[in-house]
Tab-separated table of C-alpha atoms and ligand atoms in Angstrom:
chain	number	residue	atom	x	y	z
A	712	MET	CA	-0.410	0.359	0.156
A	713	ASP	CA	1.507	3.834	-0.610
A	714	HIS	CA	1.841	5.795	1.314
A	715	PRO	CA	-1.638	7.187	2.643
A	716	SER	CA	-2.795	10.642	1.246
A	717	ASP	CA	-2.724	13.275	4.315
A	718	ASP	CA	-4.891	15.585	2.792
A	719	PHE	CA	-6.905	15.827	6.234
A	720	ARG	CA	-9.132	18.674	7.713
A	721	THR	CA	-11.975	17.124	9.816
A	722	ILE	CA	-10.978	15.300	13.333
A	723	ALA	CA	-13.046	12.063	10.746
A	724	GLU	CA	-10.853	11.854	8.356
A	725	ALA	CA	-8.051	12.650	10.610
A	726	ARG	CA	-8.217	9.603	12.401
A	727	ALA	CA	-8.887	7.256	8.810
A	728	TYR	CA	-5.392	8.742	7.599
A	729	GLY	CA	-4.355	8.046	11.138
A	730	ILE	CA	-4.862	3.758	10.922
A	731	ALA	CA	-4.105	4.282	7.021
A	732	CYS	CA	-1.254	5.467	7.431
A	733	GLN	CA	-0.820	2.547	10.478
A	734	LEU	CA	-1.818	0.360	8.410
A	735	ALA	CA	0.019	-0.005	5.822
A	736	VAL	CA	3.006	-1.230	7.867
A	737	GLY	CA	1.502	-4.016	9.345
A	738	VAL	CA	0.364	-2.892	12.693
A	739	GLU	CA	-2.975	-4.691	13.226
A	740	GLU	CA	-6.366	-2.986	12.894
A	741	SER	CA	-7.645	-2.668	16.488
A	742	GLU	CA	-3.916	-0.970	17.032
A	743	ALA	CA	-4.206	1.347	15.443
A	744	GLU	CA	-7.766	2.772	15.515
A	745	SER	CA	-6.748	3.167	19.327
A	746	THR	CA	-2.772	4.118	18.602
A	747	THR	CA	-5.105	6.538	16.357
A	748	GLU	CA	-7.558	7.731	18.280
A	749	ILE	CA	-4.703	7.917	21.802
A	750	LEU	CA	-2.380	10.057	19.116
A	751	LEU	CA	-5.422	12.437	18.374
A	752	GLU	CA	-6.447	13.141	21.811
A	753	GLU	CA	-2.571	14.395	22.105
A	754	VAL	CA	-2.879	16.849	19.088
A	755	LEU	CA	-6.151	18.263	20.271
A	756	GLU	CA	-5.908	17.999	24.072
A	757	LEU	CA	-9.319	16.520	24.012
A	758	LYS	CA	-10.873	12.868	25.696
A	759	ARG	CA	-11.576	9.996	24.002
A	760	ALA	CA	-15.564	10.556	24.035
A	761	GLU	CA	-15.813	14.302	23.122
A	762	LEU	CA	-13.437	13.384	19.695
A	763	ARG	CA	-15.732	10.749	18.792
A	764	ARG	CA	-18.632	13.378	19.247
A	765	ARG	CA	-16.784	15.817	17.695
A	766	ARG	CA	-15.822	13.783	14.290
A	767	ASP	CA	-16.778	17.065	11.928
A	768	THR	CA	-14.519	19.444	14.403
A	769	LEU	CA	-12.250	21.044	11.673
A	770	LEU	CA	-8.161	20.639	12.544
A	771	SER	CA	-5.822	23.616	13.505
A	772	ALA	CA	-2.903	23.945	9.835
A	773	ALA	CA	-0.573	23.182	12.931
A	774	GLN	CA	-2.899	20.163	15.009
A	775	ARG	CA	-2.231	18.342	11.462
A	776	GLU	CA	1.084	19.284	11.648
A	777	THR	CA	2.167	17.955	15.346
A	778	LEU	CA	0.173	14.753	13.964
A	779	ARG	CA	1.352	14.327	10.574
A	780	GLY	CA	4.652	14.720	12.253
A	781	PHE	CA	3.601	11.266	15.090
A	782	LEU	CA	2.167	9.133	12.656
A	783	GLU	CA	5.871	9.827	11.065
A	784	ARG	CA	6.751	8.379	14.140
A	785	ARG	CA	4.133	5.653	14.303
A	786	ARG	CA	5.229	4.532	10.299
A	787	SER	CA	8.275	3.738	11.801
A	788	ARG	CA	7.236	1.384	14.845
A	789	GLU	CA	7.344	4.113	17.558
A	790	PRO	CA	5.654	2.852	20.708
A	791	VAL	CA	2.739	5.421	20.759
A	792	GLN	CA	3.387	6.185	24.673
A	793	TYR	CA	6.745	6.930	23.226
A	794	ILE	CA	5.642	9.688	20.684
A	795	VAL	CA	3.030	11.159	23.577
A	796	GLY	CA	6.398	11.133	26.699
A	797	HIS	CA	3.936	10.254	28.742
A	798	TRP	CA	0.917	7.152	30.105
A	799	PRO	CA	-0.982	6.981	33.501
A	800	PHE	CA	0.290	3.360	36.360
A	801	TYR	CA	-2.074	1.860	37.954
A	802	ASN	CA	-3.139	4.867	40.861
A	803	LEU	CA	-0.549	7.371	38.841
A	804	GLU	CA	-2.452	9.796	35.748
A	805	LYS	CA	0.644	10.362	34.754
A	806	LEU	CA	3.833	8.408	34.449
A	807	LEU	CA	7.117	10.384	31.926
A	808	VAL	CA	8.723	7.591	29.457
A	809	ARG	CA	11.036	8.471	27.223
A	810	ARG	CA	12.786	6.524	24.696
A	811	PRO	CA	14.833	4.024	25.214
A	812	THR	CA	13.744	2.808	29.039
A	813	LEU	CA	11.112	0.702	28.992
A	814	ILE	CA	7.587	1.455	29.096
A	815	PRO	CA	6.038	-0.084	31.970
A	816	ARG	CA	3.099	-2.716	30.633
A	817	PRO	CA	-0.443	-3.737	32.154
A	818	GLU	CA	1.703	-7.085	34.106
A	819	THR	CA	2.847	-4.607	35.696
A	820	GLU	CA	0.573	-2.768	37.401
A	821	GLU	CA	-0.486	-7.454	37.782
A	822	LEU	CA	2.393	-7.050	39.546
A	823	VAL	CA	2.219	-3.639	42.446
A	824	GLU	CA	-1.235	-4.508	42.111
A	825	LEU	CA	-0.066	-8.764	44.135
A	826	VAL	CA	2.594	-6.300	46.432
A	827	LEU	CA	-0.449	-4.942	47.497
A	828	ARG	CA	-2.480	-7.258	48.317
A	829	GLN	CA	0.061	-8.949	50.319
A	830	PHE	CA	-0.008	-5.882	53.031
A	831	GLU	CA	-3.869	-5.334	52.502
A	832	GLY	CA	-5.579	-5.004	56.141
A	833	ALA	CA	-1.648	-5.722	57.661
A	834	ALA	CA	-1.534	-3.212	61.392
A	835	ALA	CA	0.816	-0.482	60.832
A	836	ASP	CA	4.408	-1.764	62.088
A	837	ARG	CA	4.276	-4.143	59.975
A	838	MET	CA	3.483	-2.724	57.057
A	839	PRO	CA	7.270	-1.949	55.055
A	840	LYS	CA	9.026	0.851	56.322
A	841	ARG	CA	11.916	0.414	54.203
A	842	MET	CA	11.591	-1.715	50.409
A	843	MET	CA	14.491	-2.232	47.238
A	844	GLU	CA	13.301	-2.668	44.098
A	845	ILE	CA	15.739	-3.912	41.308
A	846	GLY	CA	15.506	-2.269	38.058
A	847	PRO	CA	12.970	0.670	37.924
A	848	GLY	CA	12.980	1.835	34.567
A	849	THR	CA	10.024	4.592	34.883
A	850	GLY	CA	10.123	4.274	38.956
A	851	ALA	CA	6.591	2.981	37.744
A	852	ILE	CA	7.193	0.020	41.161
A	853	SER	CA	8.561	1.438	43.446
A	854	ILE	CA	6.028	5.154	42.627
A	855	ALA	CA	2.896	3.327	42.515
A	856	LEU	CA	3.599	1.881	46.503
A	857	LEU	CA	5.597	5.054	47.428
A	858	LYS	CA	2.468	6.903	46.871
A	859	GLN	CA	-0.066	4.489	48.041
A	860	TRP	CA	1.764	3.132	51.571
A	861	LYS	CA	2.668	6.968	52.460
A	862	LYS	CA	0.864	7.173	55.694
A	863	PHE	CA	3.501	4.141	56.260
A	864	SER	CA	6.455	6.500	55.135
A	865	THR	CA	7.665	3.891	53.698
A	866	SER	CA	11.107	4.297	51.626
A	867	CYS	CA	12.820	3.122	49.181
A	868	LEU	CA	16.850	2.562	47.133
A	869	ALA	CA	15.922	1.451	43.613
A	870	ILE	CA	19.449	0.029	41.837
A	871	GLU	CA	19.142	0.769	38.563
A	872	LEU	CA	21.910	-0.793	35.174
A	873	CYS	CA	21.151	1.992	33.104
A	874	ASP	CA	21.320	5.678	33.202
A	875	HIS	CA	18.585	7.062	31.190
A	876	ALA	CA	16.182	5.095	33.506
A	877	VAL	CA	17.615	6.682	36.673
A	878	THR	CA	17.512	9.789	35.478
A	879	LEU	CA	13.651	9.216	34.307
A	880	THR	CA	13.010	7.176	38.188
A	881	ARG	CA	14.746	10.572	39.564
A	882	GLU	CA	12.142	12.695	37.457
A	883	ASN	CA	9.269	10.876	37.888
A	884	SER	CA	9.248	10.904	41.174
A	885	ARG	CA	9.970	14.668	41.158
A	886	LEU	CA	6.263	14.929	39.605
A	887	HIS	CA	5.165	12.598	42.275
A	888	GLY	CA	6.641	14.575	44.776
A	889	LEU	CA	8.269	11.223	46.929
A	890	GLN	CA	12.339	12.552	46.374
A	891	GLU	CA	12.859	11.691	49.357
A	892	SER	CA	11.190	9.224	50.329
A	893	LEU	CA	12.446	7.616	46.633
A	894	GLU	CA	17.084	7.029	46.088
A	895	VAL	CA	18.060	5.509	42.890
A	896	ILE	CA	21.897	4.458	42.591
A	897	LEU	CA	23.365	4.005	39.171
A	898	CYS	CA	25.117	-0.173	39.468
A	899	ASP	CA	24.749	-3.284	38.502
A	900	PHE	CA	22.836	-5.255	40.685
A	901	ARG	CA	25.049	-8.508	40.100
A	902	LEU	CA	27.997	-6.616	40.499
A	903	TRP	CA	26.179	-4.666	44.628
A	904	VAL	CA	25.425	-8.302	46.183
A	905	GLN	CA	29.223	-9.289	45.698
A	906	ASN	CA	30.086	-6.465	46.951
A	907	SER	CA	32.365	-5.158	44.691
A	908	LEU	CA	31.324	-1.528	44.576
A	909	PRO	CA	32.190	1.282	47.432
A	910	ILE	CA	27.556	0.910	48.310
A	911	PRO	CA	26.888	-0.758	51.681
A	912	ALA	CA	25.098	-4.068	50.500
A	913	GLN	CA	24.540	-5.184	54.303
A	914	GLU	CA	21.340	-3.199	54.749
A	915	LYS	CA	18.329	-5.513	55.343
A	916	PHE	CA	14.529	-4.498	53.631
A	917	ASP	CA	11.590	-5.754	55.005
A	918	LEU	CA	10.419	-6.139	50.570
A	919	LEU	CA	12.058	-6.471	47.281
A	920	VAL	CA	10.631	-5.930	44.431
A	921	SER	CA	11.508	-6.090	40.690
A	922	ASN	CA	10.431	-6.869	37.256
A	923	PRO	CA	13.658	-8.123	36.074
A	924	PRO	CA	14.235	-7.999	32.793
A	925	TYR	CA	13.277	-12.232	31.195
A	926	ILE	CA	13.477	-13.580	28.175
A	927	PRO	CA	15.408	-15.719	26.913
A	928	SER	CA	18.162	-15.508	23.761
A	929	ASP	CA	15.613	-16.803	20.778
A	930	ASP	CA	12.759	-14.755	21.775
A	931	MET	CA	15.340	-11.731	21.869
A	932	LEU	CA	15.022	-13.146	18.033
A	933	ILE	CA	10.906	-12.554	17.028
A	934	LEU	CA	9.426	-9.103	19.534
A	935	GLU	CA	7.449	-6.610	18.224
A	936	PRO	CA	9.099	-4.383	15.621
A	937	GLU	CA	7.855	-2.057	18.760
A	938	VAL	CA	9.585	-3.825	21.185
A	939	SER	CA	12.805	-4.612	19.418
A	940	ASP	CA	14.386	-1.819	18.060
A	941	TYR	CA	12.679	0.931	20.637
A	942	GLU	CA	13.358	-0.406	24.277
A	943	ASP	CA	16.726	-1.023	25.901
A	944	ARG	CA	18.015	-4.834	25.885
A	945	ALA	CA	19.700	-4.534	28.789
A	946	ALA	CA	15.558	-4.002	29.787
A	947	LEU	CA	14.538	-7.360	27.874
A	948	HIS	CA	17.452	-9.977	27.174
A	949	GLY	CA	17.587	-12.476	30.440
A	950	GLY	CA	20.224	-14.027	29.224
A	951	GLU	CA	20.167	-17.396	27.568
A	952	ASP	CA	17.178	-19.246	29.593
A	953	GLY	CA	15.976	-14.740	30.101
A	954	MET	CA	16.765	-16.552	35.164
A	955	ASP	CA	20.194	-14.285	34.418
A	956	LEU	CA	19.231	-11.768	37.078
A	957	ILE	CA	15.760	-13.704	38.408
A	958	LEU	CA	18.792	-16.280	40.007
A	959	CYS	CA	20.979	-13.604	40.843
A	960	ILE	CA	18.135	-11.508	43.001
A	961	LEU	CA	16.210	-15.899	44.661
A	962	ARG	CA	20.253	-15.478	45.997
A	963	ALA	CA	20.302	-12.450	47.342
A	964	ALA	CA	17.234	-12.766	49.068
A	965	ARG	CA	17.892	-16.205	50.255
A	966	VAL	CA	14.929	-17.139	49.397
B	320	LIG	C1	12.166	-5.148	32.422
B	320	LIG	S1	13.006	-4.333	33.049
B	320	LIG	C2	11.543	-3.165	34.220
B	320	LIG	C3	11.239	-1.263	34.380
B	320	LIG	C4	10.314	-1.492	35.471
B	320	LIG	N1	10.884	-1.951	36.747
B	320	LIG	C5	9.361	-2.074	35.212
B	320	LIG	O1	9.009	-3.142	35.190
B	320	LIG	O2	8.025	-1.154	33.760
B	320	LIG	C6	13.920	-4.660	34.069
B	320	LIG	C7	14.890	-2.509	34.369
B	320	LIG	O3	15.840	-3.183	34.312
B	320	LIG	C8	17.382	-3.135	34.399
B	320	LIG	N2	18.746	-3.486	35.588
B	320	LIG	C9	19.166	-5.243	33.997
B	320	LIG	N3	19.284	-5.129	34.439
B	320	LIG	C10	20.538	-4.895	35.834
B	320	LIG	C11	21.014	-5.399	37.026
B	320	LIG	N4	21.870	-6.358	36.879
B	320	LIG	N5	20.468	-4.096	37.627
B	320	LIG	C12	20.550	-2.886	37.750
B	320	LIG	N6	19.339	-2.792	37.429
B	320	LIG	C13	19.281	-3.965	36.312
B	320	LIG	C14	17.114	-2.012	33.509
B	320	LIG	O4	17.886	-1.394	32.885
B	320	LIG	C15	15.212	-2.069	33.477
B	320	LIG	O5	15.025	-0.891	33.986
């Protein structure tokens, strides 16, 4: 299919154009529809229901230009989250997301839910006072938990291998006013547990949480372009059988 014509004027025409652009590069129809609507929401600063009600509203020249730029990036299969630059996560209306830090997945929200359920109804003195996250990425998990447990004054040490993720976790913790309770250090957890860094590894934690890289080498070859071309390999690849960091964490936790 050729490049669809970009001669759109109304919201309905822009929507049809956005979907056609993405179908042309192999995006599935339902994904093409939902991502187009997300991009339109961002460009027009309108909620989804409003977009659908105002199908005949004209886009300004600036809005058309911005949408064309966004769709050009989608044609290269850039994830929509990186294009808009923020995404909701669990109890956080807005979390900054930026290439190549891993975009938090819906399954990561399930992990947060699982942790919260473990402590549901617990007396205040049984709540985690000090937690550790290994590989915070955007900071999604720690920030969601710290926000939920604010009244218990829980604090967190996060250990992250990649400097772009350290920067983003710090930005997100500031965005949510949690910079005092979330300390992020740039370090390889494997070295940290060996005590081969000038950072003490003796501290005890009440909770250890992580969504470590777990994709085995073979599966790294069959990832969707949105993942393989944009997200950091260090966030995805878990070694030959996917278990490298997982085993290291389990050993450190002495499970
Ligand atoms: C699957 S991502 C999870 C990111 C985030 N916690 C989430 O759930 O969206 C794994 C994270 O672990 C980090 N990481 C990978 N190996 C690490 C290591 N050896 N030490 C510390 N962090 C590591 C990656 O840079 C990445 O940010």
